[in-house]
Each structure stands twice: as C-alpha cells, then as structure tokens.
Amino acid sequence: MIDSEQVAEFMNNLVHPLKEEIEEVRKIILSTDDKITEHIKWNDPSFCYEGEDRITFNLNGKGFIRLIFHCGAKVKERKTNEPLISDPSGVLEWIAADRVMMKFTDKNDIKAKEEKLKEVITMWLKVI
C-alpha cells in the first residue's frame, strides 16, 4: 500500500470528535507545497518534505488537535539553541528550539489560523 492510501485508510477508520478539522488541516498542509508527502508515523498522519518527516499530527488532546513541527525522527546537532523560526504572532508553542507545536480547537480556529499555518509550514520546510 502506498503512503497516501495508508493515510486515506487511517482517516476512513478514524473515530475522533475533530475528524473534520483533522481533514481540513491535512488539506491545508498538502496544498502548501507540492513536495509534501504523507504517511502514518507514530500512529498518526505525518508529513514529509524531501523524504524527511517534518510535521506530525498528535491527536491525543482533549478538545483540540496538535501539529508538531520537527526536524525528523532523530535529534540533529545544532550550534545554537535559538528557535528555528520566528513567531511574532505567538500562535506557536515551543517544545524545544527545533520542535514546536500549533493547536487547533475547531473549524473557526482553523480558518483564523490558516494563513499563519501556511506561513509556518513554508518557513519550517526551509530551515533544514
């Protein structure tokens, strides 16, 4: 089974109160750059850029969904502890300098953050 079919099957079988919101965020991510691919990693949809995992859903929250922006499965050596991208809007929650989270609570929240999400994706894919 190819990766996109794997994700489609995962989504078809998913029972989650924010399933429609997950689909909407997934569409936004995939529409941001045609080099983004998807598969299932860590039991949730994950998005790769140039073959490396970069963005992964975390669907375990209550009342929200999380997107984790990261630099792949393995921690990479960096010369600085400065955050990889700037976030003047404050929508990101930093976990580490090279790992950040964005939360969504409902369709209105996704709509309000859509342009910022696309901007974050574009910046994140350029940093590594």
PDB file of C-alpha atoms in Angstrom:
ATOM      1  CA  MET A   1       0.000   0.000   0.000  1.00  0.00           C
ATOM      2  CA  ILE A   2       1.403   3.413  -0.935  1.00  0.00           C
ATOM      3  CA  ASP A   3       1.661   6.048   1.759  1.00  0.00           C
ATOM      4  CA  SER A   4      -1.238   8.258   0.652  1.00  0.00           C
ATOM      5  CA  GLU A   5      -3.506   5.186   0.585  1.00  0.00           C
ATOM      6  CA  GLN A   6      -2.273   4.312   4.076  1.00  0.00           C
ATOM      7  CA  VAL A   7      -3.303   7.777   5.309  1.00  0.00           C
ATOM      8  CA  ALA A   8      -6.656   7.599   3.491  1.00  0.00           C
ATOM      9  CA  GLU A   9      -7.370   4.256   5.181  1.00  0.00           C
ATOM     10  CA  PHE A  10      -6.299   5.683   8.548  1.00  0.00           C
ATOM     11  CA  MET A  11      -8.645   8.649   8.094  1.00  0.00           C
ATOM     12  CA  ASN A  12     -11.540   6.419   6.945  1.00  0.00           C
ATOM     13  CA  ASN A  13     -11.179   4.335  10.106  1.00  0.00           C
ATOM     14  CA  LEU A  14     -10.504   7.247  12.453  1.00  0.00           C
ATOM     15  CA  VAL A  15     -13.051   7.847  15.194  1.00  0.00           C
ATOM     16  CA  HIS A  16     -12.263  11.288  16.591  1.00  0.00           C
ATOM     17  CA  PRO A  17     -14.549  14.172  17.633  1.00  0.00           C
ATOM     18  CA  LEU A  18     -12.470  16.577  15.484  1.00  0.00           C
ATOM     19  CA  LYS A  19     -12.180  14.350  12.414  1.00  0.00           C
ATOM     20  CA  GLU A  20     -13.471  17.055  10.032  1.00  0.00           C
ATOM     21  CA  GLU A  21     -10.969  19.524  11.475  1.00  0.00           C
ATOM     22  CA  ILE A  22      -8.141  16.999  11.057  1.00  0.00           C
ATOM     23  CA  GLU A  23      -9.104  16.570   7.392  1.00  0.00           C
ATOM     24  CA  GLU A  24      -9.166  20.343   6.915  1.00  0.00           C
ATOM     25  CA  VAL A  25      -5.698  20.836   8.437  1.00  0.00           C
ATOM     26  CA  ARG A  26      -4.415  17.899   6.373  1.00  0.00           C
ATOM     27  CA  LYS A  27      -5.691  19.550   3.168  1.00  0.00           C
ATOM     28  CA  ILE A  28      -4.037  22.855   4.103  1.00  0.00           C
ATOM     29  CA  ILE A  29      -0.693  21.153   4.742  1.00  0.00           C
ATOM     30  CA  LEU A  30      -0.765  19.201   1.479  1.00  0.00           C
ATOM     31  CA  SER A  31      -1.801  22.288  -0.516  1.00  0.00           C
ATOM     32  CA  THR A  32       1.055  24.420   0.848  1.00  0.00           C
ATOM     33  CA  ASP A  33       3.845  22.731  -1.136  1.00  0.00           C
ATOM     34  CA  ASP A  34       3.537  20.022  -3.788  1.00  0.00           C
ATOM     35  CA  LYS A  35       6.720  18.355  -2.480  1.00  0.00           C
ATOM     36  CA  ILE A  36       4.958  17.463   0.794  1.00  0.00           C
ATOM     37  CA  THR A  37       4.046  13.792   1.076  1.00  0.00           C
ATOM     38  CA  GLU A  38       2.214  11.971   3.834  1.00  0.00           C
ATOM     39  CA  HIS A  39       2.295   8.644   5.618  1.00  0.00           C
ATOM     40  CA  ILE A  40       1.483   7.193   9.028  1.00  0.00           C
ATOM     41  CA  LYS A  41       4.244   7.619  11.605  1.00  0.00           C
ATOM     42  CA  TRP A  42       3.947   7.401  15.375  1.00  0.00           C
ATOM     43  CA  ASN A  43       0.331   6.209  14.864  1.00  0.00           C
ATOM     44  CA  ASP A  44      -0.821   9.493  13.302  1.00  0.00           C
ATOM     45  CA  PRO A  45      -0.603  11.198   9.896  1.00  0.00           C
ATOM     46  CA  SER A  46       2.851  12.638   9.337  1.00  0.00           C
ATOM     47  CA  PHE A  47       4.126  14.835   6.534  1.00  0.00           C
ATOM     48  CA  CYS A  48       7.490  14.575   4.839  1.00  0.00           C
ATOM     49  CA  TYR A  49       9.469  17.060   2.823  1.00  0.00           C
ATOM     50  CA  GLU A  50      12.221  15.727   0.592  1.00  0.00           C
ATOM     51  CA  GLY A  51      11.824  12.322   2.245  1.00  0.00           C
ATOM     52  CA  GLU A  52      12.183  13.510   5.845  1.00  0.00           C
ATOM     53  CA  ASP A  53       9.420  13.696   8.454  1.00  0.00           C
ATOM     54  CA  ARG A  54       8.805  17.363   9.311  1.00  0.00           C
ATOM     55  CA  ILE A  55       5.207  17.758  10.557  1.00  0.00           C
ATOM     56  CA  THR A  56       3.167  15.215  12.519  1.00  0.00           C
ATOM     57  CA  PHE A  57      -0.330  15.254  13.948  1.00  0.00           C
ATOM     58  CA  ASN A  58      -0.774  14.491  17.628  1.00  0.00           C
ATOM     59  CA  LEU A  59      -4.428  13.568  18.070  1.00  0.00           C
ATOM     60  CA  ASN A  60      -4.334  12.713  21.774  1.00  0.00           C
ATOM     61  CA  GLY A  61      -5.510  16.069  23.140  1.00  0.00           C
ATOM     62  CA  LYS A  62      -8.995  16.597  24.558  1.00  0.00           C
ATOM     63  CA  GLY A  63     -10.880  19.323  22.714  1.00  0.00           C
ATOM     64  CA  PHE A  64      -8.042  20.151  20.316  1.00  0.00           C
ATOM     65  CA  ILE A  65      -5.633  18.700  17.779  1.00  0.00           C
ATOM     66  CA  ARG A  66      -1.923  19.408  17.686  1.00  0.00           C
ATOM     67  CA  LEU A  67       0.536  19.693  14.847  1.00  0.00           C
ATOM     68  CA  ILE A  68       4.133  19.055  15.833  1.00  0.00           C
ATOM     69  CA  PHE A  69       6.769  20.693  13.640  1.00  0.00           C
ATOM     70  CA  HIS A  70      10.074  18.863  13.975  1.00  0.00           C
ATOM     71  CA  CYS A  71      13.277  18.045  12.114  1.00  0.00           C
ATOM     72  CA  GLY A  72      12.821  14.333  11.598  1.00  0.00           C
ATOM     73  CA  ALA A  73      12.840  11.257  13.767  1.00  0.00           C
ATOM     74  CA  LYS A  74      16.327  11.858  15.149  1.00  0.00           C
ATOM     75  CA  VAL A  75      17.547  14.933  17.008  1.00  0.00           C
ATOM     76  CA  LYS A  76      20.102  16.817  14.934  1.00  0.00           C
ATOM     77  CA  GLU A  77      23.128  18.631  16.292  1.00  0.00           C
ATOM     78  CA  ARG A  78      22.730  22.400  16.148  1.00  0.00           C
ATOM     79  CA  LYS A  79      25.146  25.187  17.001  1.00  0.00           C
ATOM     80  CA  THR A  80      22.511  27.321  18.713  1.00  0.00           C
ATOM     81  CA  ASN A  81      19.504  26.923  20.961  1.00  0.00           C
ATOM     82  CA  GLU A  82      17.635  29.746  19.233  1.00  0.00           C
ATOM     83  CA  PRO A  83      14.209  28.794  17.822  1.00  0.00           C
ATOM     84  CA  LEU A  84      14.437  27.726  14.175  1.00  0.00           C
ATOM     85  CA  ILE A  85      11.803  30.228  13.017  1.00  0.00           C
ATOM     86  CA  SER A  86      10.326  33.455  14.322  1.00  0.00           C
ATOM     87  CA  ASP A  87       6.741  33.630  15.538  1.00  0.00           C
ATOM     88  CA  PRO A  88       5.686  37.248  16.004  1.00  0.00           C
ATOM     89  CA  SER A  89       2.002  36.207  16.101  1.00  0.00           C
ATOM     90  CA  GLY A  90       2.528  33.927  19.114  1.00  0.00           C
ATOM     91  CA  VAL A  91       0.467  31.012  17.747  1.00  0.00           C
ATOM     92  CA  LEU A  92       3.297  28.506  18.238  1.00  0.00           C
ATOM     93  CA  GLU A  93       4.143  26.708  21.464  1.00  0.00           C
ATOM     94  CA  TRP A  94       7.846  25.883  21.609  1.00  0.00           C
ATOM     95  CA  ILE A  95       8.755  22.442  22.956  1.00  0.00           C
ATOM     96  CA  ALA A  96      12.455  22.848  22.101  1.00  0.00           C
ATOM     97  CA  ALA A  97      14.418  25.138  19.784  1.00  0.00           C
ATOM     98  CA  ASP A  98      13.862  22.663  16.939  1.00  0.00           C
ATOM     99  CA  ARG A  99      10.381  21.418  17.868  1.00  0.00           C
ATOM    100  CA  VAL A 100       7.228  23.482  18.034  1.00  0.00           C
ATOM    101  CA  MET A 101       3.504  22.846  18.334  1.00  0.00           C
ATOM    102  CA  MET A 102       0.425  24.513  16.891  1.00  0.00           C
ATOM    103  CA  LYS A 103      -3.049  23.729  18.328  1.00  0.00           C
ATOM    104  CA  PHE A 104      -6.462  23.888  16.706  1.00  0.00           C
ATOM    105  CA  THR A 105      -9.755  23.666  18.577  1.00  0.00           C
ATOM    106  CA  ASP A 106     -12.448  23.857  15.889  1.00  0.00           C
ATOM    107  CA  LYS A 107     -13.237  24.925  12.317  1.00  0.00           C
ATOM    108  CA  ASN A 108     -13.305  28.627  13.221  1.00  0.00           C
ATOM    109  CA  ASP A 109      -9.878  28.334  14.850  1.00  0.00           C
ATOM    110  CA  ILE A 110      -8.501  26.613  11.753  1.00  0.00           C
ATOM    111  CA  LYS A 111      -9.958  29.297   9.493  1.00  0.00           C
ATOM    112  CA  ALA A 112      -8.496  32.034  11.706  1.00  0.00           C
ATOM    113  CA  LYS A 113      -5.045  30.394  11.669  1.00  0.00           C
ATOM    114  CA  GLU A 114      -4.988  29.087   8.075  1.00  0.00           C
ATOM    115  CA  GLU A 115      -2.697  31.768   6.612  1.00  0.00           C
ATOM    116  CA  LYS A 116      -0.386  31.610   9.620  1.00  0.00           C
ATOM    117  CA  LEU A 117      -0.274  27.806   9.304  1.00  0.00           C
ATOM    118  CA  LYS A 118       0.768  28.069   5.649  1.00  0.00           C
ATOM    119  CA  GLU A 119       3.402  30.643   6.584  1.00  0.00           C
ATOM    120  CA  VAL A 120       4.780  28.444   9.381  1.00  0.00           C
ATOM    121  CA  ILE A 121       4.888  25.399   7.070  1.00  0.00           C
ATOM    122  CA  THR A 122       6.751  27.364   4.400  1.00  0.00           C
ATOM    123  CA  MET A 123       9.281  28.725   6.899  1.00  0.00           C
ATOM    124  CA  TRP A 124       9.714  25.363   8.636  1.00  0.00           C
ATOM    125  CA  LEU A 125      10.446  23.485   5.427  1.00  0.00           C
ATOM    126  CA  LYS A 126      13.201  25.967   4.533  1.00  0.00           C
ATOM    127  CA  VAL A 127      15.159  25.770   7.791  1.00  0.00           C
ATOM    128  CA  ILE A 128      16.697  22.314   7.457  1.00  0.00           C
TER     129      ILE A 128
END
